[in-house]
């Protein structure tokens, strides 16, 4: 019998996930004034010019994204603004934003607490997300949701998107996909690009709403028009897969490149795949490897797996089985099932590592228990032949059946072979093929 290397790059892992509660970069669109947005003093005016978000009402021309804040200047001017107008919640929120950009989370959070208590929606939104994520402050998801709800009910788009995330994934509130879609939609209509991508994914997957590829495509286009990486990737994915639209790999490649140019790991990985496969672009393994490397260096397990395949086969890079093993291990430890399968096969065959059936069994089982048909087939092989475990034909058959139920051809053939052998009173084991 055969065991094949898992070269598959499943479509589901190419789309940008909805979970993107990005507070470190504050990639948000603020389309509505909050109670503290008004100001009269020149010092607060100067602070706003340095630290206001460009999507806050009235600041489209002077606001700036957080990565473009001159933190030293903004902090100095906003400190002066807070000193001059100590009751200005907006000034405190903007000073907090500047400090946040500079990496001073403790002081920023203290200011957000003050501004949030005064009803500032921006501060409530950022503080709410921080409490849910729990990286720079002790986690308190329930309080985080309460703060988000205050800002969301006030019409603050970023908080509406974050509240949608909470309902989507059950963070601090009972999971409710219908409610998640409702809040995503409200934020999307307020112009929040990540919310536009999120509601697009809900329509694409039929979560909380009826599945509707036309609506998904339209929302992704709106997010992509704002150069949102998630929208770009998801729009490209629909075009790549032909979901409700004709396949257009060339346009998908252009969209992925725009996301990749922002350093987005999904854009980098997906563009790498198009170069590897020659879809929509001229096939170029070296470009594919370079793109995978950029995503892999950011810790993306799928890109680590894809780069490992190139090192294993010597495409676009000099063949290096040791480097392939290293990358497979990184991806496998992060839960990438295809890497677990391929690492298991390397241990099974002794390619680049000492042959070790127990390690082969360990990694293969992880992928098999995650439901991957290739891994389930490989588990059947290990049990049938007693590699790493005592031979057990019944367990082998059970694994083959799980794989065959998903239509995996090798498992179907294995069951046919075993049935024929048992009817003849004999059992013939097969050989492993790595590819």
Short mmCIF file of C-alpha atoms in Angstrom, two decimals:
data_model
loop_
_atom_site.label_atom_id
_atom_site.label_comp_id
_atom_site.label_asym_id
_atom_site.label_seq_id
_atom_site.Cartn_x
_atom_site.Cartn_y
_atom_site.Cartn_z
CA UNK A 1 0.00 0.00 0.00
CA UNK A 2 1.02 3.63 -0.32
CA UNK A 3 1.34 6.55 2.01
CA UNK A 4 1.60 9.87 0.24
CA UNK A 5 3.31 13.03 1.31
CA UNK A 6 0.76 15.67 2.21
CA UNK A 7 1.27 18.37 -0.41
CA UNK A 8 -2.25 19.73 -0.01
CA UNK A 9 -2.71 23.40 0.79
CA UNK A 10 -6.31 23.48 1.95
CA UNK A 11 -8.35 26.48 0.94
CA UNK A 12 -9.79 27.17 4.38
CA UNK A 13 -6.39 28.16 5.71
CA UNK A 14 -5.86 30.77 3.03
CA UNK A 15 -8.51 33.22 4.11
CA UNK A 16 -7.95 35.94 6.68
CA UNK A 17 -9.60 34.93 9.94
CA UNK A 18 -12.17 37.14 11.61
CA UNK A 19 -10.32 37.15 14.94
CA UNK A 20 -8.41 40.38 14.52
CA UNK A 21 -8.86 42.47 17.63
CA UNK A 22 -5.93 44.70 16.70
CA UNK A 23 -5.43 47.24 19.43
CA UNK A 24 -1.66 47.67 19.18
CA UNK A 25 -2.00 49.37 15.81
CA UNK A 26 -5.51 50.77 16.29
CA UNK A 27 -6.50 49.93 12.73
CA UNK A 28 -9.96 51.36 13.20
CA UNK A 29 -12.37 53.69 11.47
CA UNK A 30 -14.11 56.18 13.74
CA UNK A 31 -17.02 57.71 11.90
CA UNK A 32 -19.01 59.25 14.74
CA UNK A 33 -18.24 61.95 17.26
CA UNK A 34 -18.28 60.98 20.92
CA UNK A 35 -19.20 63.19 23.85
CA UNK A 36 -15.62 64.29 24.45
CA UNK A 37 -14.61 65.00 20.85
CA UNK A 38 -15.40 68.70 20.99
CA UNK A 39 -12.64 71.00 22.11
CA UNK A 40 -11.95 74.70 22.22
CA UNK A 41 -8.40 75.10 23.44
CA UNK A 42 -5.45 75.53 21.10
CA UNK A 43 -3.38 73.02 23.06
CA UNK A 44 -6.03 70.33 22.67
CA UNK A 45 -6.23 71.29 19.00
CA UNK A 46 -2.48 70.70 18.66
CA UNK A 47 -2.77 67.36 20.46
CA UNK A 48 -5.54 66.27 18.09
CA UNK A 49 -3.41 67.16 15.09
CA UNK A 50 -0.74 64.76 16.35
CA UNK A 51 -2.73 61.89 17.82
CA UNK A 52 -6.32 61.95 16.57
CA UNK A 53 -7.47 59.07 14.44
CA UNK A 54 -8.10 60.12 10.82
CA UNK A 55 -11.52 58.44 10.90
CA UNK A 56 -12.78 60.42 13.90
CA UNK A 57 -15.40 62.87 12.83
CA UNK A 58 -13.77 66.14 11.91
CA UNK A 59 -10.23 64.74 11.75
CA UNK A 60 -10.11 63.08 8.34
CA UNK A 61 -7.61 65.62 7.06
CA UNK A 62 -5.34 65.93 10.09
CA UNK A 63 -5.63 62.58 11.82
CA UNK A 64 -3.04 59.89 11.35
CA UNK A 65 -2.74 56.14 11.72
CA UNK A 66 -0.94 55.08 14.85
CA UNK A 67 2.20 53.89 13.06
CA UNK A 68 2.59 57.40 11.61
CA UNK A 69 2.39 59.18 14.95
CA UNK A 70 5.51 61.10 15.91
CA UNK A 71 5.31 59.75 19.43
CA UNK A 72 7.72 62.15 21.13
CA UNK A 73 6.03 65.21 19.64
CA UNK A 74 2.52 63.86 20.18
CA UNK A 75 3.20 62.95 23.80
CA UNK A 76 4.66 66.38 24.54
CA UNK A 77 1.77 68.26 22.93
CA UNK A 78 -0.90 66.02 24.44
CA UNK A 79 0.62 66.29 27.92
CA UNK A 80 0.36 70.04 27.51
CA UNK A 81 -3.24 69.65 26.36
CA UNK A 82 -4.19 67.54 29.37
CA UNK A 83 -2.48 70.03 31.68
CA UNK A 84 -4.38 72.90 30.07
CA UNK A 85 -7.71 71.06 29.88
CA UNK A 86 -7.66 68.44 32.67
CA UNK A 87 -11.35 67.67 32.15
CA UNK A 88 -10.94 66.87 28.45
CA UNK A 89 -11.56 63.15 28.06
CA UNK A 90 -10.63 63.43 24.38
CA UNK A 91 -7.20 64.86 25.23
CA UNK A 92 -6.62 62.04 27.71
CA UNK A 93 -7.65 59.46 25.12
CA UNK A 94 -5.33 60.97 22.52
CA UNK A 95 -2.45 61.15 24.99
CA UNK A 96 -3.15 57.53 25.83
CA UNK A 97 -3.07 56.69 22.13
CA UNK A 98 0.31 58.39 21.69
CA UNK A 99 1.72 56.62 24.75
CA UNK A 100 0.28 53.34 23.47
CA UNK A 101 2.08 53.89 20.16
CA UNK A 102 5.30 54.50 22.10
CA UNK A 103 4.88 51.24 24.01
CA UNK A 104 4.03 52.82 27.36
CA UNK A 105 1.03 50.63 28.13
CA UNK A 106 0.75 51.29 31.90
CA UNK A 107 0.40 55.07 31.60
CA UNK A 108 -1.78 54.72 28.51
CA UNK A 109 -4.14 52.34 30.29
CA UNK A 110 -4.46 54.69 33.26
CA UNK A 111 -5.49 57.48 30.91
CA UNK A 112 -7.90 55.21 29.08
CA UNK A 113 -9.49 54.33 32.43
CA UNK A 114 -10.06 58.02 33.20
CA UNK A 115 -11.37 58.82 29.73
CA UNK A 116 -13.56 55.72 29.63
CA UNK A 117 -15.12 56.62 32.97
CA UNK A 118 -15.98 60.00 31.48
CA UNK A 119 -17.74 58.29 28.57
CA UNK A 120 -15.08 58.54 25.87
CA UNK A 121 -15.87 55.90 23.27
CA UNK A 122 -12.33 55.59 21.91
CA UNK A 123 -10.96 54.91 25.39
CA UNK A 124 -13.77 52.49 26.19
CA UNK A 125 -13.08 50.59 22.99
CA UNK A 126 -9.32 50.29 23.44
CA UNK A 127 -9.60 49.46 27.14
CA UNK A 128 -12.34 46.92 26.44
CA UNK A 129 -10.20 45.13 23.88
CA UNK A 130 -7.20 45.18 26.22
CA UNK A 131 -9.23 43.57 29.00
CA UNK A 132 -10.43 40.83 26.67
CA UNK A 133 -7.01 40.11 25.19
CA UNK A 134 -5.32 40.25 28.59
CA UNK A 135 -1.76 40.72 27.36
CA UNK A 136 -0.87 44.08 28.94
CA UNK A 137 -3.47 44.03 31.70
CA UNK A 138 -5.06 41.33 33.83
CA UNK A 139 -7.82 39.80 31.71
CA UNK A 140 -11.41 40.64 32.55
CA UNK A 141 -13.46 39.71 29.47
CA UNK A 142 -16.82 40.44 31.09
CA UNK A 143 -15.82 44.00 31.98
CA UNK A 144 -14.22 44.36 28.57
CA UNK A 145 -17.49 43.46 26.88
CA UNK A 146 -19.37 45.92 29.10
CA UNK A 147 -17.06 48.73 28.01
CA UNK A 148 -17.34 47.74 24.37
CA UNK A 149 -21.12 47.69 24.65
CA UNK A 150 -21.17 51.25 26.02
CA UNK A 151 -19.14 52.52 23.08
CA UNK A 152 -20.94 50.33 20.55
CA UNK A 153 -24.35 51.53 21.70
CA UNK A 154 -23.02 55.04 21.27
CA UNK A 155 -22.40 54.27 17.61
CA UNK A 156 -18.61 53.88 17.79
CA UNK A 157 -17.64 51.66 14.87
CA UNK A 158 -14.49 50.02 16.22
CA UNK A 159 -16.30 49.02 19.41
CA UNK A 160 -19.15 47.60 17.34
CA UNK A 161 -16.65 45.45 15.44
CA UNK A 162 -14.97 44.31 18.65
CA UNK A 163 -18.32 43.51 20.24
CA UNK A 164 -19.07 41.45 17.15
CA UNK A 165 -15.82 39.56 17.72
CA UNK A 166 -16.82 38.87 21.31
CA UNK A 167 -20.12 37.37 20.22
CA UNK A 168 -18.44 35.54 17.33
CA UNK A 169 -15.93 33.73 19.52
CA UNK A 170 -17.60 33.80 22.93
CA UNK A 171 -15.12 36.20 24.54
CA UNK A 172 -16.70 37.48 27.74
CA UNK A 173 -20.19 36.72 26.47
CA UNK A 174 -22.09 33.65 25.31
CA UNK A 175 -21.27 32.86 21.69
CA UNK A 176 -23.99 34.11 19.36
CA UNK A 177 -23.14 34.29 15.67
CA UNK A 178 -26.39 36.07 14.78
CA UNK A 179 -25.58 38.83 17.24
CA UNK A 180 -22.00 38.89 15.97
CA UNK A 181 -23.20 39.47 12.41
CA UNK A 182 -25.51 42.25 13.60
CA UNK A 183 -22.66 44.15 15.23
CA UNK A 184 -20.26 43.53 12.35
CA UNK A 185 -22.85 44.92 9.96
CA UNK A 186 -23.37 48.05 12.06
CA UNK A 187 -19.62 48.65 12.22
CA UNK A 188 -19.27 47.95 8.51
CA UNK A 189 -21.87 50.57 7.66
CA UNK A 190 -19.92 52.96 9.89
CA UNK A 191 -16.96 52.42 7.57
CA UNK A 192 -14.74 50.16 9.69
CA UNK A 193 -12.77 48.17 7.09
CA UNK A 194 -12.04 45.17 9.32
CA UNK A 195 -15.74 44.93 10.12
CA UNK A 196 -16.51 45.00 6.40
CA UNK A 197 -14.21 42.03 5.98
CA UNK A 198 -15.69 40.29 9.02
CA UNK A 199 -19.30 40.57 7.85
CA UNK A 200 -18.08 39.42 4.44
CA UNK A 201 -16.70 36.26 6.03
CA UNK A 202 -19.98 35.68 7.84
CA UNK A 203 -21.83 35.84 4.52
CA UNK A 204 -19.20 33.67 2.84
CA UNK A 205 -19.41 30.97 5.50
CA UNK A 206 -23.11 31.30 6.31
CA UNK A 207 -22.48 32.08 9.99
CA UNK A 208 -25.19 34.13 11.68
CA UNK A 209 -26.63 34.97 8.26
CA UNK A 210 -27.73 33.05 5.20
CA UNK A 211 -24.76 32.19 3.00
CA UNK A 212 -24.50 34.78 0.24
CA UNK A 213 -21.38 34.98 -1.93
CA UNK A 214 -22.61 38.14 -3.65
CA UNK A 215 -22.91 39.98 -0.34
CA UNK A 216 -19.56 38.58 0.83
CA UNK A 217 -17.82 39.75 -2.33
CA UNK A 218 -19.37 43.22 -2.05
CA UNK A 219 -18.22 43.66 1.54
CA UNK A 220 -14.72 42.39 0.76
CA UNK A 221 -14.51 44.90 -2.08
CA UNK A 222 -15.43 47.73 0.29
CA UNK A 223 -12.75 46.64 2.77
CA UNK A 224 -10.19 46.21 -0.01
CA UNK A 225 -10.98 49.70 -1.30
CA UNK A 226 -9.64 50.96 2.05
CA UNK A 227 -6.55 48.78 1.55
CA UNK A 228 -7.49 46.59 4.51
CA UNK A 229 -5.25 43.51 4.39
CA UNK A 230 -8.03 41.20 5.53
CA UNK A 231 -10.37 42.47 2.83
CA UNK A 232 -7.66 42.17 0.19
CA UNK A 233 -6.86 38.58 1.14
CA UNK A 234 -10.47 37.47 1.41
CA UNK A 235 -11.42 39.10 -1.88
CA UNK A 236 -8.43 37.43 -3.51
CA UNK A 237 -9.45 34.10 -2.01
CA UNK A 238 -12.94 34.32 -3.51
CA UNK A 239 -11.42 35.09 -6.91
CA UNK A 240 -8.86 32.30 -6.57
CA UNK A 241 -11.50 29.73 -5.67
CA UNK A 242 -14.27 31.07 -7.90
CA UNK A 243 -16.72 31.46 -5.03
CA UNK A 244 -19.74 33.03 -6.73
CA UNK A 245 -17.51 34.66 -9.33
CA UNK A 246 -15.37 33.43 -12.24
CA UNK A 247 -11.89 32.30 -11.23
CA UNK A 248 -9.42 35.15 -11.70
CA UNK A 249 -6.01 34.22 -10.34
CA UNK A 250 -4.33 37.23 -11.93
CA UNK A 251 -6.53 39.65 -10.00
CA UNK A 252 -6.16 37.51 -6.89
CA UNK A 253 -2.38 37.84 -7.22
CA UNK A 254 -2.63 41.62 -7.43
CA UNK A 255 -4.80 41.73 -4.33
CA UNK A 256 -2.50 39.39 -2.41
CA UNK A 257 0.46 41.57 -3.38
CA UNK A 258 -1.20 44.64 -1.88
CA UNK A 259 -1.68 42.72 1.36
CA UNK A 260 1.83 41.27 1.17
CA UNK A 261 3.29 44.75 0.72
CA UNK A 262 1.84 45.53 4.15
CA UNK A 263 3.66 42.51 5.60
CA UNK A 264 0.43 40.55 6.00
CA UNK A 265 1.27 36.87 6.46
CA UNK A 266 -1.81 35.64 4.61
CA UNK A 267 -1.07 37.85 1.63
CA UNK A 268 2.55 36.71 1.63
CA UNK A 269 1.65 33.03 1.88
CA UNK A 270 -1.12 33.16 -0.71
CA UNK A 271 0.97 35.08 -3.20
CA UNK A 272 3.75 32.56 -2.62
CA UNK A 273 1.34 29.75 -3.44
CA UNK A 274 0.35 31.41 -6.72
CA UNK A 275 4.01 31.76 -7.69
CA UNK A 276 4.68 28.16 -6.69
CA UNK A 277 1.76 26.84 -8.72
CA UNK A 278 1.98 29.34 -11.59
CA UNK A 279 -1.58 30.55 -11.19
CA UNK A 280 -2.20 34.09 -12.35
CA UNK A 281 1.56 34.73 -12.45
CA UNK A 282 4.54 33.11 -14.13
CA UNK A 283 5.68 30.15 -12.07
CA UNK A 284 8.67 31.17 -9.99
CA UNK A 285 9.79 28.90 -7.16
CA UNK A 286 12.41 31.38 -5.95
CA UNK A 287 9.79 34.11 -5.49
CA UNK A 288 7.51 31.59 -3.81
CA UNK A 289 10.25 30.64 -1.37
CA UNK A 290 11.06 34.28 -0.60
CA UNK A 291 7.42 35.07 0.11
CA UNK A 292 6.92 31.98 2.25
CA UNK A 293 10.05 32.90 4.19
CA UNK A 294 8.70 36.35 5.05
CA UNK A 295 5.50 34.83 6.40
CA UNK A 296 7.32 31.96 8.11
CA UNK A 297 9.63 34.38 9.90
CA UNK A 298 6.51 35.98 11.41
CA UNK A 299 5.50 32.59 12.79
CA UNK A 300 2.84 31.58 10.26
CA UNK A 301 2.67 27.80 10.50
CA UNK A 302 1.18 27.27 7.05
CA UNK A 303 4.00 29.25 5.43
CA UNK A 304 6.55 27.28 7.45
CA UNK A 305 5.00 24.08 6.10
CA UNK A 306 4.98 25.37 2.52
CA UNK A 307 8.60 26.51 2.75
CA UNK A 308 9.56 23.14 4.22
CA UNK A 309 8.11 21.43 1.16
CA UNK A 310 10.32 23.55 -1.09
CA UNK A 311 13.41 22.70 0.95
CA UNK A 312 12.49 19.02 0.93
CA UNK A 313 12.08 18.96 -2.84
CA UNK A 314 14.73 21.53 -3.76
CA UNK A 315 12.39 23.88 -5.60
CA UNK A 316 13.40 27.55 -5.48
CA UNK A 317 16.00 26.79 -2.83
CA UNK A 318 18.89 24.39 -2.51
CA UNK A 319 17.57 21.05 -1.30
CA UNK A 320 18.11 20.84 2.46
CA UNK A 321 16.28 18.08 4.30
CA UNK A 322 17.57 19.29 7.67
CA UNK A 323 16.08 22.73 7.08
CA UNK A 324 12.84 21.06 5.96
CA UNK A 325 12.70 19.05 9.19
CA UNK A 326 13.30 22.20 11.24
CA UNK A 327 10.46 24.04 9.50
CA UNK A 328 8.10 21.07 9.68
CA UNK A 329 8.74 20.87 13.42
CA UNK A 330 7.98 24.56 13.91
CA UNK A 331 4.74 24.26 11.98
CA UNK A 332 3.77 20.93 13.54
CA UNK A 333 4.28 22.25 17.06
CA UNK A 334 2.00 25.16 16.16
CA UNK A 335 -0.72 22.69 15.18
CA UNK A 336 -0.38 22.70 11.38
CA UNK A 337 -1.78 19.27 10.49
CA UNK A 338 -0.03 18.93 7.12
CA UNK A 339 3.30 19.56 8.77
CA UNK A 340 2.45 16.94 11.38
CA UNK A 341 1.73 14.44 8.59
CA UNK A 342 4.92 15.20 6.70
CA UNK A 343 7.06 15.21 9.83
CA UNK A 344 5.57 11.85 10.72
CA UNK A 345 6.54 10.52 7.31
CA UNK A 346 10.10 11.78 7.66
CA UNK A 347 10.40 9.87 10.94
CA UNK A 348 8.74 6.87 9.34
CA UNK A 349 11.19 6.80 6.44
CA UNK A 350 14.28 8.14 8.22
CA UNK A 351 14.56 11.12 5.86
CA UNK A 352 16.71 13.81 7.46
CA UNK A 353 16.11 12.30 10.89
CA UNK A 354 16.79 8.97 12.50
CA UNK A 355 13.99 6.53 11.74
CA UNK A 356 11.66 6.59 14.72
CA UNK A 357 8.24 4.97 14.47
CA UNK A 358 7.14 6.26 17.87
CA UNK A 359 7.75 9.84 16.72
CA UNK A 360 6.06 9.00 13.45
CA UNK A 361 3.06 7.73 15.39
CA UNK A 362 3.02 10.77 17.67
CA UNK A 363 2.83 13.34 14.89
CA UNK A 364 0.58 11.30 12.65
CA UNK A 365 -1.89 10.71 15.47
CA UNK A 366 -2.19 14.43 16.18
CA UNK A 367 -3.19 15.10 12.58
CA UNK A 368 -5.45 12.04 12.43
CA UNK A 369 -7.31 13.05 15.58
CA UNK A 370 -7.81 16.46 13.99
CA UNK A 371 -9.70 14.63 11.25
CA UNK A 372 -7.26 14.76 8.34
CA UNK A 373 -7.89 11.81 5.97
CA UNK A 374 -4.24 11.44 4.93
CA UNK A 375 -3.17 11.11 8.56
CA UNK A 376 -6.00 8.68 9.28
CA UNK A 377 -4.83 6.54 6.36
CA UNK A 378 -1.26 6.67 7.65
CA UNK A 379 -2.42 5.62 11.13
CA UNK A 380 -4.06 2.62 9.52
CA UNK A 381 -0.74 1.73 7.91
CA UNK A 382 1.14 1.99 11.20
CA UNK A 383 -1.36 -0.21 13.06
CA UNK A 384 -1.58 -2.72 10.23
CA UNK A 385 2.17 -3.21 10.17
CA UNK A 386 2.93 -2.76 13.87
CA UNK A 387 5.18 0.26 13.40
CA UNK A 388 5.47 2.14 16.70
CA UNK A 389 2.55 0.17 18.15
CA UNK A 390 1.60 -3.49 18.45
CA UNK A 391 0.04 -4.66 15.20
CA UNK A 392 -3.75 -4.40 15.44
CA UNK A 393 -5.73 -5.05 12.27
CA UNK A 394 -9.01 -3.96 13.88
CA UNK A 395 -7.61 -0.55 14.81
CA UNK A 396 -6.03 -0.32 11.37
CA UNK A 397 -9.39 -0.97 9.74
CA UNK A 398 -11.06 1.65 11.94
CA UNK A 399 -8.54 4.29 10.86
CA UNK A 400 -8.84 3.30 7.21
CA UNK A 401 -12.62 3.56 7.49
CA UNK A 402 -12.41 7.08 8.91
CA UNK A 403 -10.18 8.12 6.03
CA UNK A 404 -12.25 6.30 3.41
CA UNK A 405 -15.41 7.99 4.70
CA UNK A 406 -13.85 11.26 3.55
CA UNK A 407 -13.23 9.79 0.12
CA UNK A 408 -9.48 9.24 0.47
CA UNK A 409 -8.55 6.83 -2.32
CA UNK A 410 -5.61 5.08 -0.65
CA UNK A 411 -7.71 4.20 2.38
CA UNK A 412 -10.49 2.86 0.16
CA UNK A 413 -7.96 0.65 -1.63
CA UNK A 414 -6.47 -0.48 1.68
CA UNK A 415 -9.87 -1.64 2.90
CA UNK A 416 -10.48 -3.49 -0.36
CA UNK A 417 -7.09 -5.16 -0.06
CA UNK A 418 -7.65 -6.16 3.57
CA UNK A 419 -11.11 -7.53 2.82
CA UNK A 420 -9.73 -9.57 -0.07
CA UNK A 421 -6.82 -10.83 2.04
CA UNK A 422 -9.04 -11.81 4.95
CA UNK A 423 -11.38 -13.70 2.65
CA UNK A 424 -8.34 -15.67 1.42
CA UNK A 425 -7.07 -16.25 4.97
CA UNK A 426 -3.93 -14.12 4.60
CA UNK A 427 -2.74 -10.59 5.14
CA UNK A 428 -0.24 -8.79 2.93
CA UNK A 429 1.32 -5.59 4.22
CA UNK A 430 2.34 -2.89 1.78
CA UNK A 431 5.34 -0.63 1.35
CA UNK A 432 5.53 3.03 2.19
CA UNK A 433 5.99 5.59 -0.53
CA UNK A 434 7.03 9.03 0.61
CA UNK A 435 5.31 10.81 -2.25
#
